[in-house]
Amino acid sequence: MPQTIGVPREIFSGEKRVATVPDVVTKLIKLGFAVAVESGAGDAANIGDDAYRAAGASIITGAASLWAAAD
């Protein structure tokens, strides 16, 4: 079972950064990790959930659910 990396939404107002981008998700998965992204994590950086999903990440709604799924 691969280790799951969790990517949360930013909680600070006006913050546009996101912890990772779809290209990096693809690389992490190739290295043997699983990646879970909180829904909307990339919205402020113009990266939608579909882009993360296409890269192989699972999309999880809510921070508590994300942390429960991550290692």
Tab-separated table of N, CA, C and O in Angstrom:
chain	number	residue	atom	x	y	z
A	1	MET	N	0.848	-1.178	0.000
A	1	MET	CA	0.000	0.000	0.000
A	1	MET	C	0.894	1.242	0.000
A	1	MET	O	1.746	1.395	0.876
A	2	PRO	N	0.720	2.139	-0.963
A	2	PRO	CA	1.597	3.310	-1.039
A	2	PRO	C	1.288	4.346	0.037
A	2	PRO	O	0.173	4.432	0.545
A	3	GLN	N	2.301	5.112	0.382
A	3	GLN	CA	2.113	6.232	1.312
A	3	GLN	C	1.319	7.312	0.592
A	3	GLN	O	1.582	7.630	-0.574
A	4	THR	N	0.333	7.896	1.280
A	4	THR	CA	-0.519	8.922	0.673
A	4	THR	C	-0.095	10.302	1.140
A	4	THR	O	-0.044	10.583	2.334
A	5	ILE	N	0.186	11.163	0.165
A	5	ILE	CA	0.539	12.557	0.416
A	5	ILE	C	-0.728	13.385	0.301
A	5	ILE	O	-1.437	13.305	-0.704
A	6	GLY	N	-1.032	14.173	1.321
A	6	GLY	CA	-2.218	15.024	1.317
A	6	GLY	C	-1.877	16.456	0.942
A	6	GLY	O	-0.898	17.012	1.432
A	7	VAL	N	-2.682	17.039	0.061
A	7	VAL	CA	-2.481	18.421	-0.388
A	7	VAL	C	-3.720	19.228	0.006
A	7	VAL	O	-4.776	19.092	-0.616
A	8	PRO	N	-3.599	20.080	1.034
A	8	PRO	CA	-4.761	20.842	1.508
A	8	PRO	C	-4.969	22.148	0.744
A	8	PRO	O	-4.069	22.637	0.055
A	9	ARG	N	-6.164	22.697	0.911
A	9	ARG	CA	-6.452	24.061	0.437
A	9	ARG	C	-5.713	25.028	1.344
A	9	ARG	O	-5.507	24.752	2.515
A	10	GLU	N	-5.366	26.187	0.803
A	10	GLU	CA	-4.767	27.248	1.614
A	10	GLU	C	-5.870	27.866	2.466
A	10	GLU	O	-6.996	28.053	1.996
A	11	ILE	N	-5.560	28.196	3.717
A	11	ILE	CA	-6.594	28.737	4.602
A	11	ILE	C	-6.488	30.246	4.801
A	11	ILE	O	-7.384	30.857	5.368
A	12	PHE	N	-5.397	30.857	4.336
A	12	PHE	CA	-5.221	32.292	4.512
A	12	PHE	C	-5.872	33.064	3.376
A	12	PHE	O	-5.696	32.727	2.200
A	13	SER	N	-6.601	34.099	3.705
A	13	SER	CA	-7.290	34.934	2.735
A	13	SER	C	-6.295	35.544	1.739
A	13	SER	O	-5.251	36.060	2.132
A	14	GLY	N	-6.624	35.467	0.465
A	14	GLY	CA	-5.803	36.063	-0.580
A	14	GLY	C	-4.599	35.240	-0.998
A	14	GLY	O	-3.882	35.607	-1.919
A	15	GLU	N	-4.347	34.114	-0.344
A	15	GLU	CA	-3.203	33.268	-0.675
A	15	GLU	C	-3.496	32.494	-1.955
A	15	GLU	O	-4.527	31.840	-2.058
A	16	LYS	N	-2.606	32.558	-2.923
A	16	LYS	CA	-2.830	31.915	-4.217
A	16	LYS	C	-1.932	30.711	-4.460
A	16	LYS	O	-2.024	30.077	-5.494
A	17	ARG	N	-1.076	30.405	-3.492
A	17	ARG	CA	-0.180	29.257	-3.681
A	17	ARG	C	-0.913	27.953	-3.384
A	17	ARG	O	-1.891	27.928	-2.657
A	18	VAL	N	-0.377	26.890	-3.948
A	18	VAL	CA	-0.862	25.545	-3.667
A	18	VAL	C	0.372	24.664	-3.480
A	18	VAL	O	1.425	24.924	-4.079
A	19	ALA	N	0.276	23.657	-2.619
A	19	ALA	CA	1.445	22.866	-2.235
A	19	ALA	C	2.067	22.081	-3.383
A	19	ALA	O	3.256	21.803	-3.362
A	20	THR	N	1.296	21.726	-4.383
A	20	THR	CA	1.849	21.019	-5.535
A	20	THR	C	0.976	21.269	-6.756
A	20	THR	O	-0.146	21.739	-6.647
A	21	VAL	N	1.521	20.951	-7.902
A	21	VAL	CA	0.818	21.125	-9.176
A	21	VAL	C	0.666	19.760	-9.843
A	21	VAL	O	1.357	18.807	-9.475
A	22	PRO	N	-0.231	19.647	-10.825
A	22	PRO	CA	-0.463	18.343	-11.455
A	22	PRO	C	0.791	17.667	-12.011
A	22	PRO	O	0.924	16.438	-11.904
A	23	ASP	N	1.725	18.417	-12.570
A	23	ASP	CA	2.949	17.799	-13.089
A	23	ASP	C	3.726	17.083	-11.988
A	23	ASP	O	4.282	16.002	-12.201
A	24	VAL	N	3.768	17.677	-10.810
A	24	VAL	CA	4.468	17.062	-9.685
A	24	VAL	C	3.677	15.861	-9.160
A	24	VAL	O	4.267	14.854	-8.765
A	25	VAL	N	2.361	15.950	-9.178
A	25	VAL	CA	1.525	14.806	-8.775
A	25	VAL	C	1.876	13.591	-9.620
A	25	VAL	O	2.076	12.488	-9.096
A	26	THR	N	1.989	13.789	-10.918
A	26	THR	CA	2.346	12.692	-11.828
A	26	THR	C	3.685	12.078	-11.429
A	26	THR	O	3.830	10.850	-11.377
A	27	LYS	N	4.662	12.917	-11.111
A	27	LYS	CA	5.987	12.427	-10.725
A	27	LYS	C	5.941	11.678	-9.399
A	27	LYS	O	6.598	10.646	-9.240
A	28	LEU	N	5.177	12.199	-8.439
A	28	LEU	CA	5.049	11.522	-7.147
A	28	LEU	C	4.423	10.144	-7.300
A	28	LEU	O	4.856	9.177	-6.672
A	29	ILE	N	3.415	10.054	-8.142
A	29	ILE	CA	2.759	8.762	-8.379
A	29	ILE	C	3.727	7.782	-9.038
A	29	ILE	O	3.785	6.609	-8.673
A	30	LYS	N	4.534	8.268	-9.981
A	30	LYS	CA	5.537	7.405	-10.627
A	30	LYS	C	6.576	6.908	-9.622
A	30	LYS	O	7.162	5.842	-9.799
A	31	LEU	N	6.807	7.683	-8.567
A	31	LEU	CA	7.734	7.271	-7.512
A	31	LEU	C	7.110	6.292	-6.519
A	31	LEU	O	7.782	5.816	-5.611
A	32	GLY	N	5.815	6.030	-6.677
A	32	GLY	CA	5.155	5.043	-5.834
A	32	GLY	C	4.250	5.595	-4.758
A	32	GLY	O	3.723	4.835	-3.949
A	33	PHE	N	4.074	6.902	-4.711
A	33	PHE	CA	3.172	7.514	-3.742
A	33	PHE	C	1.755	7.581	-4.294
A	33	PHE	O	1.545	7.539	-5.500
A	34	ALA	N	0.793	7.727	-3.407
A	34	ALA	CA	-0.572	8.096	-3.770
A	34	ALA	C	-0.717	9.562	-3.363
A	34	ALA	O	-0.064	10.012	-2.421
A	35	VAL	N	-1.545	10.308	-4.076
A	35	VAL	CA	-1.730	11.724	-3.766
A	35	VAL	C	-3.215	12.012	-3.627
A	35	VAL	O	-4.013	11.651	-4.500
A	36	ALA	N	-3.578	12.656	-2.525
A	36	ALA	CA	-4.951	13.084	-2.277
A	36	ALA	C	-4.943	14.608	-2.187
A	36	ALA	O	-4.138	15.181	-1.461
A	37	VAL	N	-5.824	15.257	-2.940
A	37	VAL	CA	-5.888	16.714	-2.983
A	37	VAL	C	-7.252	17.155	-2.465
A	37	VAL	O	-8.284	16.623	-2.893
A	38	GLU	N	-7.238	18.116	-1.548
A	38	GLU	CA	-8.510	18.652	-1.067
A	38	GLU	C	-9.190	19.408	-2.198
A	38	GLU	O	-8.553	20.199	-2.904
A	39	SER	N	-10.455	19.169	-2.385
A	39	SER	CA	-11.217	19.829	-3.442
A	39	SER	C	-11.038	21.343	-3.368
A	39	SER	O	-11.171	21.940	-2.305
A	40	GLY	N	-10.692	21.946	-4.496
A	40	GLY	CA	-10.515	23.388	-4.568
A	40	GLY	C	-9.137	23.878	-4.172
A	40	GLY	O	-8.887	25.079	-4.173
A	41	ALA	N	-8.212	22.966	-3.859
A	41	ALA	CA	-6.885	23.380	-3.398
A	41	ALA	C	-6.165	24.268	-4.411
A	41	ALA	O	-5.431	25.169	-4.035
A	42	GLY	N	-6.375	24.031	-5.676
A	42	GLY	CA	-5.673	24.804	-6.691
A	42	GLY	C	-6.479	25.917	-7.324
A	42	GLY	O	-5.991	26.589	-8.237
A	43	ASP	N	-7.690	26.134	-6.854
A	43	ASP	CA	-8.573	27.126	-7.491
A	43	ASP	C	-7.943	28.513	-7.604
A	43	ASP	O	-7.991	29.136	-8.665
A	44	ALA	N	-7.336	29.014	-6.545
A	44	ALA	CA	-6.770	30.367	-6.566
A	44	ALA	C	-5.559	30.460	-7.496
A	44	ALA	O	-5.199	31.536	-7.943
A	45	ALA	N	-4.944	29.319	-7.804
A	45	ALA	CA	-3.804	29.275	-8.718
A	45	ALA	C	-4.246	28.855	-10.122
A	45	ALA	O	-3.409	28.501	-10.959
A	46	ASN	N	-5.558	28.864	-10.354
A	46	ASN	CA	-6.134	28.484	-11.656
A	46	ASN	C	-5.832	27.038	-12.041
A	46	ASN	O	-5.608	26.731	-13.207
A	47	ILE	N	-5.831	26.166	-11.043
A	47	ILE	CA	-5.661	24.730	-11.273
A	47	ILE	C	-6.881	24.037	-10.692
A	47	ILE	O	-7.052	23.986	-9.477
A	48	GLY	N	-7.732	23.530	-11.552
A	48	GLY	CA	-8.969	22.899	-11.102
A	48	GLY	C	-8.785	21.457	-10.659
A	48	GLY	O	-7.756	20.824	-10.944
A	49	ASP	N	-9.781	20.961	-9.970
A	49	ASP	CA	-9.755	19.570	-9.501
A	49	ASP	C	-9.560	18.587	-10.651
A	49	ASP	O	-8.879	17.575	-10.488
A	50	ASP	N	-10.137	18.875	-11.807
A	50	ASP	CA	-10.014	17.959	-12.950
A	50	ASP	C	-8.563	17.779	-13.386
A	50	ASP	O	-8.173	16.693	-13.812
A	51	ALA	N	-7.755	18.829	-13.279
A	51	ALA	CA	-6.340	18.723	-13.649
A	51	ALA	C	-5.604	17.785	-12.691
A	51	ALA	O	-4.774	16.976	-13.116
A	52	TYR	N	-5.914	17.891	-11.411
A	52	TYR	CA	-5.303	16.979	-10.432
A	52	TYR	C	-5.799	15.547	-10.654
A	52	TYR	O	-5.022	14.599	-10.583
A	53	ARG	N	-7.076	15.414	-10.916
A	53	ARG	CA	-7.654	14.091	-11.166
A	53	ARG	C	-7.001	13.459	-12.389
A	53	ARG	O	-6.645	12.272	-12.380
A	54	ALA	N	-6.803	14.241	-13.457
A	54	ALA	CA	-6.173	13.738	-14.684
A	54	ALA	C	-4.724	13.312	-14.431
A	54	ALA	O	-4.210	12.410	-15.098
A	55	ALA	N	-4.078	13.948	-13.459
A	55	ALA	CA	-2.695	13.600	-13.111
A	55	ALA	C	-2.628	12.346	-12.242
A	55	ALA	O	-1.545	11.817	-11.998
A	56	GLY	N	-3.784	11.890	-11.747
A	56	GLY	CA	-3.828	10.661	-10.965
A	56	GLY	C	-4.141	10.829	-9.495
A	56	GLY	O	-4.176	9.853	-8.753
A	57	ALA	N	-4.376	12.062	-9.062
A	57	ALA	CA	-4.699	12.302	-7.655
A	57	ALA	C	-6.162	11.989	-7.377
A	57	ALA	O	-7.003	12.089	-8.268
A	58	SER	N	-6.429	11.632	-6.142
A	58	SER	CA	-7.825	11.534	-5.717
A	58	SER	C	-8.211	12.887	-5.138
A	58	SER	O	-7.380	13.571	-4.534
A	59	ILE	N	-9.455	13.282	-5.326
A	59	ILE	CA	-9.955	14.558	-4.832
A	59	ILE	C	-10.838	14.264	-3.634
A	59	ILE	O	-11.751	13.436	-3.706
A	60	ILE	N	-10.560	14.943	-2.519
A	60	ILE	CA	-11.281	14.700	-1.273
A	60	ILE	C	-11.904	16.006	-0.795
A	60	ILE	O	-11.251	17.053	-0.795
A	61	THR	N	-13.150	15.937	-0.388
A	61	THR	CA	-13.857	17.117	0.112
A	61	THR	C	-13.637	17.278	1.605
A	61	THR	O	-13.906	16.348	2.375
A	62	GLY	N	-13.130	18.439	1.999
A	62	GLY	CA	-12.969	18.762	3.413
A	62	GLY	C	-11.607	18.405	3.975
A	62	GLY	O	-11.045	17.353	3.667
A	63	ALA	N	-11.074	19.306	4.802
A	63	ALA	CA	-9.750	19.110	5.388
A	63	ALA	C	-9.699	17.893	6.308
A	63	ALA	O	-8.730	17.135	6.282
A	64	ALA	N	-10.727	17.692	7.117
A	64	ALA	CA	-10.720	16.554	8.041
A	64	ALA	C	-10.656	15.229	7.286
A	64	ALA	O	-9.903	14.321	7.665
A	65	SER	N	-11.399	15.131	6.206
A	65	SER	CA	-11.365	13.908	5.394
A	65	SER	C	-10.022	13.728	4.718
A	65	SER	O	-9.520	12.607	4.601
A	66	LEU	N	-9.432	14.839	4.270
A	66	LEU	CA	-8.103	14.766	3.633
A	66	LEU	C	-7.082	14.247	4.621
A	66	LEU	O	-6.310	13.329	4.309
A	67	TRP	N	-7.050	14.825	5.825
A	67	TRP	CA	-6.057	14.389	6.817
A	67	TRP	C	-6.299	12.949	7.245
A	67	TRP	O	-5.333	12.235	7.550
A	68	ALA	N	-7.540	12.511	7.261
A	68	ALA	CA	-7.820	11.114	7.604
A	68	ALA	C	-7.296	10.161	6.538
A	68	ALA	O	-6.902	9.033	6.844
A	69	ALA	N	-7.249	10.615	5.284
A	69	ALA	CA	-6.812	9.770	4.177
A	69	ALA	C	-5.299	9.814	3.976
A	69	ALA	O	-4.729	8.911	3.358
A	70	ALA	N	-4.633	10.853	4.468
A	70	ALA	CA	-3.200	11.035	4.247
A	70	ALA	C	-2.370	10.345	5.325
A	70	ALA	O	-2.848	10.085	6.422
A	71	ASP	N	-1.107	10.075	4.974
A	71	ASP	CA	-0.184	9.444	5.933
A	71	ASP	C	0.664	10.469	6.640
A	71	ASP	O	1.128	11.398	6.261
